[in-house]
PDB file of C-alpha atoms in Angstrom:
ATOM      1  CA  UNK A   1     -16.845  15.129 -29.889  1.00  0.00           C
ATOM      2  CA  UNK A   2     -17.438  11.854 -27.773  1.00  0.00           C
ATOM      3  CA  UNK A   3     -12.989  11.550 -27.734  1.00  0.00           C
ATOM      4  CA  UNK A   4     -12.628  15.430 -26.741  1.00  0.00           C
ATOM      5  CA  UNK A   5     -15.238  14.784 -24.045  1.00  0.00           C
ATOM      6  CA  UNK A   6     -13.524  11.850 -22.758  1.00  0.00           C
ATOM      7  CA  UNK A   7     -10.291  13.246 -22.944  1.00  0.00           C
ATOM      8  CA  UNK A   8     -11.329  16.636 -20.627  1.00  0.00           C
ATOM      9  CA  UNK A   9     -13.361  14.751 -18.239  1.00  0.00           C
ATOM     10  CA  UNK A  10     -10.435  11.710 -17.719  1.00  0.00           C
ATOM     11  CA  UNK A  11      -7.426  14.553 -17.656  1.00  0.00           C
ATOM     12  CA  UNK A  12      -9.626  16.518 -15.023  1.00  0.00           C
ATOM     13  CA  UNK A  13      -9.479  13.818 -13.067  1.00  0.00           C
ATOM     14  CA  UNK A  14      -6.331  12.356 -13.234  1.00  0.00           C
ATOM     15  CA  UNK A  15      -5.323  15.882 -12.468  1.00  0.00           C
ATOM     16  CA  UNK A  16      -7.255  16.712  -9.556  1.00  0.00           C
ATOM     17  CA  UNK A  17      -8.034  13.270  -7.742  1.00  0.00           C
ATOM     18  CA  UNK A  18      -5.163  13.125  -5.772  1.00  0.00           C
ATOM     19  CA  UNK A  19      -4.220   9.954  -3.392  1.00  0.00           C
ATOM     20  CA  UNK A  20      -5.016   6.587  -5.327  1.00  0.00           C
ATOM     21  CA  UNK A  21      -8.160   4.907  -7.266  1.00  0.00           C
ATOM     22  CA  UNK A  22     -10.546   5.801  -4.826  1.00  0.00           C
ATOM     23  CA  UNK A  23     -10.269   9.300  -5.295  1.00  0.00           C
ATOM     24  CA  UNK A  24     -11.598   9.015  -8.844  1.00  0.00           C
ATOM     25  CA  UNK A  25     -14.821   7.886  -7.719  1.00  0.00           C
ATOM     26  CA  UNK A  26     -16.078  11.267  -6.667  1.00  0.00           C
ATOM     27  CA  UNK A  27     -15.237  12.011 -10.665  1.00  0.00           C
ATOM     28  CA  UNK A  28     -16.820   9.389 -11.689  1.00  0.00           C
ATOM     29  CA  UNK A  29     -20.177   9.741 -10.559  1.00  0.00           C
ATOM     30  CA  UNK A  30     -20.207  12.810 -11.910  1.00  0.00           C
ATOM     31  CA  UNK A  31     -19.474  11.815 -15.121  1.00  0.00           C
ATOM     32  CA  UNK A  32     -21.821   9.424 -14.604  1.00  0.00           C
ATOM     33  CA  UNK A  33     -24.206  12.349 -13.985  1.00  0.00           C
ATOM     34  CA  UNK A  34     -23.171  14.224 -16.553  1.00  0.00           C
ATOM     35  CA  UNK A  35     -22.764  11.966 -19.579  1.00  0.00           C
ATOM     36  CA  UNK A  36     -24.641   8.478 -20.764  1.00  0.00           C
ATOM     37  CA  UNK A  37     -21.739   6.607 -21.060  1.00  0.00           C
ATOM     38  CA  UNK A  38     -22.400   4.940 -17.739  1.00  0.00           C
ATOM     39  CA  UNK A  39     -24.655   4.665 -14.810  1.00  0.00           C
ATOM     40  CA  UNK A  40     -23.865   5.018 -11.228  1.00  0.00           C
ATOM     41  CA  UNK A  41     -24.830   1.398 -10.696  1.00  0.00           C
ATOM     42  CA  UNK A  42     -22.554   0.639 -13.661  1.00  0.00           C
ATOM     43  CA  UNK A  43     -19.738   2.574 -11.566  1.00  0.00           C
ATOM     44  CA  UNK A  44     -20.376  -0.008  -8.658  1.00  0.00           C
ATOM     45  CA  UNK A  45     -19.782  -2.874 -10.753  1.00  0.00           C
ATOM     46  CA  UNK A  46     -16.862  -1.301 -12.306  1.00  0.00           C
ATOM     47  CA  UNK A  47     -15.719  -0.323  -8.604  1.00  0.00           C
ATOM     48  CA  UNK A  48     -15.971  -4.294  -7.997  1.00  0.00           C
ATOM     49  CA  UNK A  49     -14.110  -5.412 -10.715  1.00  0.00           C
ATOM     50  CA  UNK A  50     -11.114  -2.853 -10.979  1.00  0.00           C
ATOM     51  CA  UNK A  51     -10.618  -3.984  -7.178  1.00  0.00           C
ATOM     52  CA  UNK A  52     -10.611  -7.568  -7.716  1.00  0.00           C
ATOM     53  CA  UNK A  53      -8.615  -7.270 -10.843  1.00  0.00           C
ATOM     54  CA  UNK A  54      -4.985  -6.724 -11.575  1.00  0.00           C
ATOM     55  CA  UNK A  55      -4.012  -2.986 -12.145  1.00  0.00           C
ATOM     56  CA  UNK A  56      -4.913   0.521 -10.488  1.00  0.00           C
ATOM     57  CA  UNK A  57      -8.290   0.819  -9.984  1.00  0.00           C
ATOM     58  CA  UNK A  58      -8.191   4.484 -11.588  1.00  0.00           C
ATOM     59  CA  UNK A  59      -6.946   3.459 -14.824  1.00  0.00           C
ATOM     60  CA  UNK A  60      -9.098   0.197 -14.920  1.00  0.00           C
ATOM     61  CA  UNK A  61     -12.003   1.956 -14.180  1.00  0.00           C
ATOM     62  CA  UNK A  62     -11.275   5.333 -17.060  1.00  0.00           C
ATOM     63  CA  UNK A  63     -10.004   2.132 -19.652  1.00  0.00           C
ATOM     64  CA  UNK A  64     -13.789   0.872 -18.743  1.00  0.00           C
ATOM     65  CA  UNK A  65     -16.044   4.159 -19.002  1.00  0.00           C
ATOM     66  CA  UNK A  66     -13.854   4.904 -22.710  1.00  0.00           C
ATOM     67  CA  UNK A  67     -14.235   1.943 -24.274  1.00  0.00           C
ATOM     68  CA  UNK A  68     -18.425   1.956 -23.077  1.00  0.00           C
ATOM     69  CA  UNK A  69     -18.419   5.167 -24.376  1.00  0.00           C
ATOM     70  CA  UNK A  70     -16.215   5.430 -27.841  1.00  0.00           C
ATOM     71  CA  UNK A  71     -14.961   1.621 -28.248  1.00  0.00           C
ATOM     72  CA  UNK A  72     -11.425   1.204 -28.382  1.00  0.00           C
ATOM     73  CA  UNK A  73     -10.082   4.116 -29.268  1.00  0.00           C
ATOM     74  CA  UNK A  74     -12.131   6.193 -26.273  1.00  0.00           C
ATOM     75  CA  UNK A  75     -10.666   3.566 -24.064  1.00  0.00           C
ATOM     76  CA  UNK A  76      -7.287   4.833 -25.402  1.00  0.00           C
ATOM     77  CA  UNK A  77      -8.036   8.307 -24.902  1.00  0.00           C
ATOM     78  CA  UNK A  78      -9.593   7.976 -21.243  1.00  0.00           C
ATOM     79  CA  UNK A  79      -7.067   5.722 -20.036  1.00  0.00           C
ATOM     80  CA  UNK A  80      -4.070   8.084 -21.630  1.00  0.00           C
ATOM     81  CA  UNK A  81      -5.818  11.608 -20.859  1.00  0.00           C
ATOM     82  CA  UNK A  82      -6.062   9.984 -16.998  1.00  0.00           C
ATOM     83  CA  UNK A  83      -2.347   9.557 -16.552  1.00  0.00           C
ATOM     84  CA  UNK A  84      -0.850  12.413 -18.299  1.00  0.00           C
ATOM     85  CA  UNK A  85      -1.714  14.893 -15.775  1.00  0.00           C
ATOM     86  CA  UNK A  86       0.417  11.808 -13.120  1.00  0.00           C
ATOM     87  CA  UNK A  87       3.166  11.486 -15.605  1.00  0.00           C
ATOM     88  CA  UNK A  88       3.766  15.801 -16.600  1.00  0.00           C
ATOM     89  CA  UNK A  89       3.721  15.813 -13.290  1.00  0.00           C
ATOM     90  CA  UNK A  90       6.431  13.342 -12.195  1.00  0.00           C
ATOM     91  CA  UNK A  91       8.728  14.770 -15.308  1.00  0.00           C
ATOM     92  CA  UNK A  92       8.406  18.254 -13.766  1.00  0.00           C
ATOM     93  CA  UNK A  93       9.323  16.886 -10.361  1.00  0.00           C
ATOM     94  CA  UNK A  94      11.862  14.714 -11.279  1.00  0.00           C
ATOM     95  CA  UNK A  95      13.742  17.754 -13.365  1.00  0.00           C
ATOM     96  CA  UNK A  96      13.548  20.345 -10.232  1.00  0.00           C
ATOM     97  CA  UNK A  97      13.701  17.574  -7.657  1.00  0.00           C
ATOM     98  CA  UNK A  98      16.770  19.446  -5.786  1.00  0.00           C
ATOM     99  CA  UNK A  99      14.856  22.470  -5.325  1.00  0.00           C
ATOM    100  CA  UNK A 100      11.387  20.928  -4.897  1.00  0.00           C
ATOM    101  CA  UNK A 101      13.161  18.384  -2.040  1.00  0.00           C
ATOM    102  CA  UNK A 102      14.219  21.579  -0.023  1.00  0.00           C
ATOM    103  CA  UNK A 103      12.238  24.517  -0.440  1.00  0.00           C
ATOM    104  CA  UNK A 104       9.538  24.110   2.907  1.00  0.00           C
ATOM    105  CA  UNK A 105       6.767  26.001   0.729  1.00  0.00           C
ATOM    106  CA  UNK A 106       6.353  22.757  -1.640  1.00  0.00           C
ATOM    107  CA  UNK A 107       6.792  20.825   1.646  1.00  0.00           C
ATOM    108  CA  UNK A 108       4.005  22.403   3.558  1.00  0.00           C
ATOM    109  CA  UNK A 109       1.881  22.340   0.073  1.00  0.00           C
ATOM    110  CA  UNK A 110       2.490  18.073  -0.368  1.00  0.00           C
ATOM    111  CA  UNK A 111       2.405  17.862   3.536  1.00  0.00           C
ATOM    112  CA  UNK A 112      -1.352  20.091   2.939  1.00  0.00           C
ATOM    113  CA  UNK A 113      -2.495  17.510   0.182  1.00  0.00           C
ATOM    114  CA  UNK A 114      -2.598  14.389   2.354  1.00  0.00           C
ATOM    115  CA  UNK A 115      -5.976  15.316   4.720  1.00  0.00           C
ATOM    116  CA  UNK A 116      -7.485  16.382   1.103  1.00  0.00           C
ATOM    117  CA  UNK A 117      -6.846  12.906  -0.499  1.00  0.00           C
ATOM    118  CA  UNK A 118      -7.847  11.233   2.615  1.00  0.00           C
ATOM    119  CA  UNK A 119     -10.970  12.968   2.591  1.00  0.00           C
ATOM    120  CA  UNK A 120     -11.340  11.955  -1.315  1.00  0.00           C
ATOM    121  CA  UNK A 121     -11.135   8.131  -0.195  1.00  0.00           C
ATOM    122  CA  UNK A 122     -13.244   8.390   2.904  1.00  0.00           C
ATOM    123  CA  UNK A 123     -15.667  10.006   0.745  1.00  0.00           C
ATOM    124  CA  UNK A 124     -15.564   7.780  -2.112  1.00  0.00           C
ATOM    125  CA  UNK A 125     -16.014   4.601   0.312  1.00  0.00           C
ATOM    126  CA  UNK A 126     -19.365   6.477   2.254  1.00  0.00           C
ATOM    127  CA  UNK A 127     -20.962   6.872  -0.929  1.00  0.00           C
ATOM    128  CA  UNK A 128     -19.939   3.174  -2.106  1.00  0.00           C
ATOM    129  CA  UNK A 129     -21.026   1.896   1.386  1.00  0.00           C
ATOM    130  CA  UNK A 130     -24.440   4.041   1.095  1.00  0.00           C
ATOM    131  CA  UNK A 131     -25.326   2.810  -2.413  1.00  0.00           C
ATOM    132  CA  UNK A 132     -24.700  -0.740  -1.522  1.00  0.00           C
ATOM    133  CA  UNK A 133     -25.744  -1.617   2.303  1.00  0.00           C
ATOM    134  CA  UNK A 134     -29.058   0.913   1.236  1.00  0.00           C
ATOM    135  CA  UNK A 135     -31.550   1.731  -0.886  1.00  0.00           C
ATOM    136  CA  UNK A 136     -31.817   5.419  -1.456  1.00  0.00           C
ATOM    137  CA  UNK A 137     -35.115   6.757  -1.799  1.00  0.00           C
ATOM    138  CA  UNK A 138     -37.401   3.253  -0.460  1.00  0.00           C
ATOM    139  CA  UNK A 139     -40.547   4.364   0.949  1.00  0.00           C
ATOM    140  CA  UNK A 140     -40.182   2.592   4.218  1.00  0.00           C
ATOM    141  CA  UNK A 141     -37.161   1.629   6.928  1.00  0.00           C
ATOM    142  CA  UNK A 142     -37.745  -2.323   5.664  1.00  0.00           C
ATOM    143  CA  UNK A 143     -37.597  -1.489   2.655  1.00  0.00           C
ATOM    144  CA  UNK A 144     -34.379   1.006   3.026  1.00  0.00           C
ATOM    145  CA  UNK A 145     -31.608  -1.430   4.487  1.00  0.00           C
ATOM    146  CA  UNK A 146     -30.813  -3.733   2.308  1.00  0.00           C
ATOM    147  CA  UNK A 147     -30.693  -6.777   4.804  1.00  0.00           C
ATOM    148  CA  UNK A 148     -28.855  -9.154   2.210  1.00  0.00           C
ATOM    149  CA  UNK A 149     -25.885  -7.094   1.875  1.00  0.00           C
ATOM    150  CA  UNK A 150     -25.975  -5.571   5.489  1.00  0.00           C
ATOM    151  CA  UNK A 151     -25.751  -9.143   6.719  1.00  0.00           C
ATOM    152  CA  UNK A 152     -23.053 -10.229   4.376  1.00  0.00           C
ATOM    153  CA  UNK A 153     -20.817  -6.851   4.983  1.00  0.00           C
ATOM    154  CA  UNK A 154     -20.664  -8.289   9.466  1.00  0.00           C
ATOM    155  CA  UNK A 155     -20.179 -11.727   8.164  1.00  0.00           C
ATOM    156  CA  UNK A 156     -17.324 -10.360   5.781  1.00  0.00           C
ATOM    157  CA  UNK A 157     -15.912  -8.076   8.731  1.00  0.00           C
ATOM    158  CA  UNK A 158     -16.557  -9.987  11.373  1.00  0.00           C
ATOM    159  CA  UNK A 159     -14.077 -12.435   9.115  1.00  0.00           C
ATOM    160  CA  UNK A 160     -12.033 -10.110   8.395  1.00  0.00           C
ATOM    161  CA  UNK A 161     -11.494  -9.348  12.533  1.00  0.00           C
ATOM    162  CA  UNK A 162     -11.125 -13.224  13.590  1.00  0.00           C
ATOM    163  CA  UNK A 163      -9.341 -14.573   9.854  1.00  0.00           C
ATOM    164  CA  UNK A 164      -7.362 -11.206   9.864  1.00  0.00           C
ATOM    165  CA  UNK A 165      -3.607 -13.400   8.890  1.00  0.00           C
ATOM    166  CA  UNK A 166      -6.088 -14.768   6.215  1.00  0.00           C
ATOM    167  CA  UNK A 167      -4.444 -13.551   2.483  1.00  0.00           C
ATOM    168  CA  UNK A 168      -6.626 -10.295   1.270  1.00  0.00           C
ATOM    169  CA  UNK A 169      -7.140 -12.193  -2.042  1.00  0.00           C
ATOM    170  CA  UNK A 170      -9.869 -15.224   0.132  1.00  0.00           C
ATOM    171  CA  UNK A 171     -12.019 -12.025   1.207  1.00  0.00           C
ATOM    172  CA  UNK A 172     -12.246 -10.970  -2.607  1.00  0.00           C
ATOM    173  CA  UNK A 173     -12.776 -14.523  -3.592  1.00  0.00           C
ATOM    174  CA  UNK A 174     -15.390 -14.889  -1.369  1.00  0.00           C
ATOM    175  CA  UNK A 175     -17.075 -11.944  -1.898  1.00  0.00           C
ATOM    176  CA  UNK A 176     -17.344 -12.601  -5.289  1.00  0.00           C
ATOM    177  CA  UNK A 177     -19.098 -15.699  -4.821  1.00  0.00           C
ATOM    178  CA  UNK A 178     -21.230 -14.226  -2.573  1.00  0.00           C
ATOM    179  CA  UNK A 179     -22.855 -11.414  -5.019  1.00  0.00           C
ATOM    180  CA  UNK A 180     -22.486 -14.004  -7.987  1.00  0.00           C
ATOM    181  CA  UNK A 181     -24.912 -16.486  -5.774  1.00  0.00           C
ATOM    182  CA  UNK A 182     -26.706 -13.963  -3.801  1.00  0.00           C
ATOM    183  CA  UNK A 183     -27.558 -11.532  -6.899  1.00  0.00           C
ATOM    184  CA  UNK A 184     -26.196  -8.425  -4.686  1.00  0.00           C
TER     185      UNK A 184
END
């Protein structure tokens, strides 16, 4: 039942998170609401390492959550039942491309799709933010912000700013070491 489950909830979302790896992490946490195969604080660490690792982060992160949840073979049957909506998809397309490339109605419908995945990744990365610069439910203000990670995030974009020529791969690096030493 564990494989069936994995395969509905990973084909959902490769079929309706539309514009990159960030748009699976609204699917995510709720699978991670929905099922014990991993927590949303799990999801943050898997958010971390898909990024810094080789790979979509999508497919990284449903390889992860399959093989926590049914070993190998669920990591088989997440990561394929997450691309198979992607690649039905593309053969479809690819067969009708002609008529698909001129007809305005699929036009207007991909042109229609683009503020929906943006708002997928914006959301995605103001949940990630909240979870990590904040401590939902703390009693008090103090005790709300978490000051470690608040002040590493203006180091990191002040850097970012001033260092911007700086290779993408030094940030990751560094940020990294920074939650390996700093326990964030």
């Amino acid at each position: 039942m564990t494989f069936l489950l994995l395969i509905y909830e990973f084909f959902k979302t490769g079929l309706f998170a539309v514009g990159g790896g960030m748009a699976t992490v609204p699917f995510l946490k709720e699978i991670a609401r929905a099922y014990p195969w991993f927590t949303e604080n799990e999801l943050l660490d898997m958010i971390a390492v898909s990024e810094s690792t080789p790979g979509p982060i999508g497919v990284n992160m449903a390889t992860y959550s399959g093989f926590r949840a049914g070993g190998l073979l669920g990591a088989l049957c997440s990561t394929l039942a997450l691309v198979a909506p992607s690649i039905m998809i593309i053969l479809i397309v690819s067969r009708m491309m002609r008529q698909f490339q001129e007809n305005r109605l699929v036009q207007h419908a991909f042109y229609c799709l683009r503020p929906a995945s943006a708002g997928l990744i914006v959301g995605a990365m103001a949940s990630i933010y909240h979870e990590t610069l904040f401590h939902p439910g703390a009693a008090s203000l103090y005790e709300w912000l978490n000051l470690p990670a608040l002040m590493l995030f203006a180091l990191f974009l002040a850097g970012v700013i001033k260092f911007k020529k700086l290779h993408p791969i030094v940030f990751i690096a560094l940020g990294a070491a920074c939650g390996i030493v700093f326990q964030l």
